[in-house]
PDB file of C-alpha atoms and ligand atoms in Angstrom:
ATOM      1  CA  UNK A 902      35.212  84.157-160.263  1.00 61.00           C
ATOM      2  CA  UNK A 903      38.600  82.537-160.656  1.00 70.00           C
ATOM      3  CA  UNK A 904      38.062  81.880-164.311  1.00 74.00           C
ATOM      4  CA  UNK A 905      37.016  85.443-164.946  1.00 77.00           C
ATOM      5  CA  UNK A 906      40.156  86.923-163.426  1.00 75.00           C
ATOM      6  CA  UNK A 907      42.327  84.544-165.427  1.00 74.00           C
ATOM      7  CA  UNK A 908      40.544  85.699-168.552  1.00 78.00           C
ATOM      8  CA  UNK A 909      41.013  89.371-167.627  1.00 74.00           C
ATOM      9  CA  UNK A 910      44.693  88.721-167.035  1.00 68.00           C
ATOM     10  CA  UNK A 911      45.014  86.959-170.365  1.00 70.00           C
ATOM     11  CA  UNK A 912      43.424  89.930-172.133  1.00 70.00           C
ATOM     12  CA  UNK A 913      45.796  92.355-170.395  1.00 66.00           C
ATOM     13  CA  UNK A 914      48.837  90.299-171.344  1.00 69.00           C
ATOM     14  CA  UNK A 915      47.585  90.067-174.901  1.00 67.00           C
ATOM     15  CA  UNK A 916      46.990  93.814-175.181  1.00 60.00           C
ATOM     16  CA  UNK A 917      50.417  94.576-173.696  1.00 67.00           C
ATOM     17  CA  UNK A 918      51.973  92.323-176.324  1.00 57.00           C
ATOM     18  CA  UNK A 919      50.076  94.000-179.137  1.00 57.00           C
ATOM     19  CA  UNK A 920      51.087  97.415-177.803  1.00 61.00           C
ATOM     20  CA  UNK A 921      54.760  96.453-177.549  1.00 64.00           C
ATOM     21  CA  UNK A 922      54.683  95.016-181.048  1.00 60.00           C
ATOM     22  CA  UNK A 923      53.220  98.135-182.608  1.00 59.00           C
ATOM     23  CA  UNK A 924      55.349 100.655-180.759  1.00 58.00           C
ATOM     24  CA  UNK A 925      58.657  98.925-181.504  1.00 58.00           C
ATOM     25  CA  UNK A 926      57.636  98.229-185.062  1.00 55.00           C
ATOM     26  CA  UNK A 927      56.536 101.825-185.555  1.00 51.00           C
ATOM     27  CA  UNK A 928      59.896 103.158-184.421  1.00 55.00           C
ATOM     28  CA  UNK A 929      61.934 100.906-186.657  1.00 54.00           C
ATOM     29  CA  UNK A 930      59.743 101.790-189.544  1.00 58.00           C
ATOM     30  CA  UNK A 931      59.939 105.505-188.967  1.00 84.00           C
ATOM     31  CA  UNK A 932      63.756 105.523-189.053  1.00 93.00           C
ATOM     32  CA  UNK A 933      63.635 103.467-192.240  1.00 92.00           C
ATOM     33  CA  UNK A 934      60.998 105.762-193.705  1.00 94.00           C
ATOM     34  CA  UNK A 935      62.914 108.892-192.708  1.00 95.00           C
ATOM     35  CA  UNK A 936      66.035 107.498-194.284  1.00 95.00           C
ATOM     36  CA  UNK A 937      64.200 106.657-197.479  1.00 95.00           C
ATOM     37  CA  UNK A 938      62.635 110.094-197.635  1.00 95.00           C
ATOM     38  CA  UNK A 939      65.616 112.248-196.585  1.00 96.00           C
ATOM     39  CA  UNK A 940      68.869 110.357-196.964  1.00 97.00           C
ATOM     40  CA  UNK A 941      68.497 107.731-199.680  1.00 97.00           C
ATOM     41  CA  UNK A 942      68.825 110.156-202.600  1.00 97.00           C
ATOM     42  CA  UNK A 943      72.457 110.681-201.611  1.00 98.00           C
ATOM     43  CA  UNK A 944      73.358 107.680-199.471  1.00 98.00           C
ATOM     44  CA  UNK A 945      71.207 105.034-201.141  1.00 97.00           C
ATOM     45  CA  UNK A 946      68.499 103.024-199.396  1.00 93.00           C
ATOM     46  CA  UNK A 947      71.159 100.660-198.003  1.00 93.00           C
ATOM     47  CA  UNK A 948      73.639 103.420-197.059  1.00 96.00           C
ATOM     48  CA  UNK A 949      76.192 102.357-199.653  1.00 97.00           C
ATOM     49  CA  UNK A 950      75.879 105.561-201.620  1.00 97.00           C
ATOM     50  CA  UNK A 951      75.403 103.524-204.771  1.00 97.00           C
ATOM     51  CA  UNK A 952      73.187 106.178-206.411  1.00 97.00           C
ATOM     52  CA  UNK A 953      74.105 108.996-208.841  1.00 97.00           C
ATOM     53  CA  UNK A 954      74.280 111.662-206.094  1.00 97.00           C
ATOM     54  CA  UNK A 955      76.344 109.411-203.859  1.00 97.00           C
ATOM     55  CA  UNK A 956      78.802 108.703-206.646  1.00 97.00           C
ATOM     56  CA  UNK A 957      79.044 112.376-207.495  1.00 97.00           C
ATOM     57  CA  UNK A 958      79.942 113.211-203.891  1.00 97.00           C
ATOM     58  CA  UNK A 959      82.168 110.138-203.526  1.00 97.00           C
ATOM     59  CA  UNK A 960      80.268 109.075-200.426  1.00 97.00           C
ATOM     60  CA  UNK A 961      81.585 106.447-198.085  1.00 96.00           C
ATOM     61  CA  UNK A 962      79.535 103.382-197.404  1.00 97.00           C
ATOM     62  CA  UNK A 963      77.743 104.135-194.132  1.00 98.00           C
ATOM     63  CA  UNK A 964      78.495 100.558-193.058  1.00 97.00           C
ATOM     64  CA  UNK A 965      82.250 101.066-193.594  1.00 97.00           C
ATOM     65  CA  UNK A 966      84.640 101.131-190.623  1.00 97.00           C
ATOM     66  CA  UNK A 967      85.479 104.832-191.223  1.00 96.00           C
ATOM     67  CA  UNK A 968      81.875 105.735-190.530  1.00 97.00           C
ATOM     68  CA  UNK A 969      81.092 103.055-187.965  1.00 97.00           C
ATOM     69  CA  UNK A 970      84.180 103.849-185.871  1.00 98.00           C
ATOM     70  CA  UNK A 971      82.696 107.239-185.059  1.00 98.00           C
ATOM     71  CA  UNK A 972      80.781 107.509-181.817  1.00 98.00           C
ATOM     72  CA  UNK A 973      77.012 107.894-181.654  1.00 98.00           C
ATOM     73  CA  UNK A 974      77.589 111.476-180.516  1.00 98.00           C
ATOM     74  CA  UNK A 975      79.718 112.210-183.583  1.00 98.00           C
ATOM     75  CA  UNK A 976      77.166 110.711-185.950  1.00 98.00           C
ATOM     76  CA  UNK A 977      74.341 112.588-184.218  1.00 98.00           C
ATOM     77  CA  UNK A 978      76.300 115.796-184.629  1.00 98.00           C
ATOM     78  CA  UNK A 979      77.046 115.022-188.283  1.00 97.00           C
ATOM     79  CA  UNK A 980      73.383 114.532-189.089  1.00 98.00           C
ATOM     80  CA  UNK A 981      72.242 117.526-187.029  1.00 98.00           C
ATOM     81  CA  UNK A 982      74.828 120.028-188.248  1.00 98.00           C
ATOM     82  CA  UNK A 983      75.810 118.604-191.636  1.00 97.00           C
ATOM     83  CA  UNK A 984      79.193 119.071-193.289  1.00 95.00           C
ATOM     84  CA  UNK A 985      80.054 120.466-196.731  1.00 94.00           C
ATOM     85  CA  UNK A 986      77.430 119.045-199.122  1.00 94.00           C
ATOM     86  CA  UNK A 987      75.794 117.030-196.360  1.00 95.00           C
ATOM     87  CA  UNK A 988      72.763 119.056-195.245  1.00 97.00           C
ATOM     88  CA  UNK A 989      72.166 119.546-191.504  1.00 98.00           C
ATOM     89  CA  UNK A 990      68.869 118.200-190.225  1.00 97.00           C
ATOM     90  CA  UNK A 991      68.658 120.064-186.945  1.00 96.00           C
ATOM     91  CA  UNK A 992      65.223 121.666-186.843  1.00 95.00           C
ATOM     92  CA  UNK A 993      63.948 119.463-189.686  1.00 95.00           C
ATOM     93  CA  UNK A 994      64.119 116.244-187.691  1.00 95.00           C
ATOM     94  CA  UNK A 995      63.609 115.795-183.973  1.00 94.00           C
ATOM     95  CA  UNK A 996      66.428 114.688-181.714  1.00 95.00           C
ATOM     96  CA  UNK A 997      64.685 111.331-181.378  1.00 94.00           C
ATOM     97  CA  UNK A 998      64.493 110.946-185.148  1.00 95.00           C
ATOM     98  CA  UNK A 999      68.197 111.733-185.518  1.00 96.00           C
ATOM     99  CA  UNK A1000      69.095 109.269-182.759  1.00 97.00           C
ATOM    100  CA  UNK A1001      66.840 106.753-184.527  1.00 96.00           C
ATOM    101  CA  UNK A1002      68.765 107.299-187.754  1.00 97.00           C
ATOM    102  CA  UNK A1003      72.076 106.698-185.997  1.00 97.00           C
ATOM    103  CA  UNK A1004      70.666 103.385-184.775  1.00 96.00           C
ATOM    104  CA  UNK A1005      69.484 102.672-188.286  1.00 95.00           C
ATOM    105  CA  UNK A1006      72.974 103.376-189.686  1.00 96.00           C
ATOM    106  CA  UNK A1007      74.420 100.963-187.104  1.00 96.00           C
ATOM    107  CA  UNK A1008      71.994  98.378-188.432  1.00 95.00           C
ATOM    108  CA  UNK A1009      73.556  98.476-191.910  1.00 94.00           C
ATOM    109  CA  UNK A1010      76.547  96.525-190.574  1.00 91.00           C
ATOM    110  CA  UNK A1011      74.724  93.528-189.183  1.00 68.00           C
ATOM    111  CA  UNK A1012      73.239  92.497-192.513  1.00 53.00           C
TER     112      UNK A1012
HETATM  113  C1  LIG B2156      72.450 116.173-200.562  1.00 95.31           C
HETATM  114  C2  LIG B2156      73.017 114.857-200.319  1.00 95.31           C
HETATM  115  C3  LIG B2156      72.930 114.279-198.899  1.00 95.31           C
HETATM  116  C4  LIG B2156      71.801 113.979-198.194  1.00 95.31           C
HETATM  117  C5  LIG B2156      70.354 114.218-198.591  1.00 95.31           C
HETATM  118  C6  LIG B2156      72.257 113.364-196.956  1.00 95.31           C
HETATM  119  N1  LIG B2156      73.617 113.293-196.927  1.00 95.31           N
HETATM  120 FE1  LIG B2156      74.778 112.435-195.466  1.00 95.31          FE
HETATM  121  N2  LIG B2156      76.443 113.022-196.449  1.00 95.31           N
HETATM  122  C7  LIG B2156      76.481 113.720-197.643  1.00 95.31           C
HETATM  123  C8  LIG B2156      77.863 114.086-197.950  1.00 95.31           C
HETATM  124  C9  LIG B2156      78.330 114.864-199.190  1.00 95.31           C
HETATM  125  C10 LIG B2156      78.650 113.585-196.873  1.00 95.31           C
HETATM  126  C11 LIG B2156      80.168 113.694-196.695  1.00 95.31           C
HETATM  127  C12 LIG B2156      80.463 114.961-195.940  1.00 95.31           C
HETATM  128  C13 LIG B2156      81.945 115.145-195.769  1.00 95.31           C
HETATM  129  O1  LIG B2156      82.543 114.390-195.010  1.00 95.31           O
HETATM  130  O2  LIG B2156      82.458 116.048-196.386  1.00 95.31           O
HETATM  131  C14 LIG B2156      77.727 112.932-195.964  1.00 95.31           C
HETATM  132  C15 LIG B2156      78.113 112.282-194.800  1.00 95.31           C
HETATM  133  C16 LIG B2156      77.261 111.633-193.927  1.00 95.31           C
HETATM  134  C17 LIG B2156      77.676 110.915-192.760  1.00 95.31           C
HETATM  135  C18 LIG B2156      79.088 110.773-192.255  1.00 95.31           C
HETATM  136  C19 LIG B2156      79.803 109.737-193.043  1.00 95.31           C
HETATM  137  C20 LIG B2156      81.250 110.047-193.115  1.00 95.31           C
HETATM  138  O3  LIG B2156      81.724 110.263-194.239  1.00 95.31           O
HETATM  139  O4  LIG B2156      81.912 110.081-192.067  1.00 95.31           O
HETATM  140  C21 LIG B2156      76.561 110.410-192.177  1.00 95.31           C
HETATM  141  C22 LIG B2156      76.483 109.565-190.917  1.00 95.31           C
HETATM  142  C23 LIG B2156      75.447 110.833-192.977  1.00 95.31           C
HETATM  143  N3  LIG B2156      75.897 111.565-194.046  1.00 95.31           N
HETATM  144  C24 LIG B2156      74.137 110.522-192.705  1.00 95.31           C
HETATM  145  C25 LIG B2156      73.040 111.060-193.388  1.00 95.31           C
HETATM  146  C26 LIG B2156      71.684 110.885-192.983  1.00 95.31           C
HETATM  147  C27 LIG B2156      71.221 110.070-191.789  1.00 95.31           C
HETATM  148  C28 LIG B2156      70.915 111.577-193.871  1.00 95.31           C
HETATM  149  C29 LIG B2156      69.393 111.760-193.861  1.00 95.31           C
HETATM  150  C30 LIG B2156      68.828 112.418-192.685  1.00 95.31           C
HETATM  151  C31 LIG B2156      71.808 112.166-194.859  1.00 95.31           C
HETATM  152  N4  LIG B2156      73.092 111.829-194.516  1.00 95.31           N
HETATM  153  C32 LIG B2156      71.397 112.899-195.954  1.00 95.31           C
HETATM  154  C33 LIG B2156      75.400 114.022-198.461  1.00 95.31           C
HETATM  155  C34 LIG B2156      74.069 113.868-198.104  1.00 95.31           C
END
């Protein structure tokens, strides 16, 4: 009996680990995927804007202090509402996706 409950517990712990791995991994990937699909043509895959569209618009590196010094709320608003040539993504992306992208932009700095 004792052995069986230890085994059940081990299976539960294992499944919880697998679940945590896939959910966190899935989120990180979806922000990266969204960025690649929607933002990279102007901002570049690494946010540096080192692509023809980015150069044309004279885009700032998303990892630069000018961008990073803005609050999460400001960056959320920027992505949702857009500005000049920057398209707004409200309605095209969910709030969670936009928040995920802000987190993703923050991640450009740490590399
Ligand atoms: C059509 C090209 C284009 C696409 C696509 C685009 N952007 Fe932009 N983005 C711009 C331009 C142009 C600006 C500068 C706007 C300004 O300040 O006048 C900008 C500015 C920004 C800024 C603010 C940086 C600053 O200068 O303060 C952020 C953050 C940003 N974009 C994120 C994103 C994200 C995230 C996506 C994808 C969901 C995206 N952009 C897609 C063109 C684009």
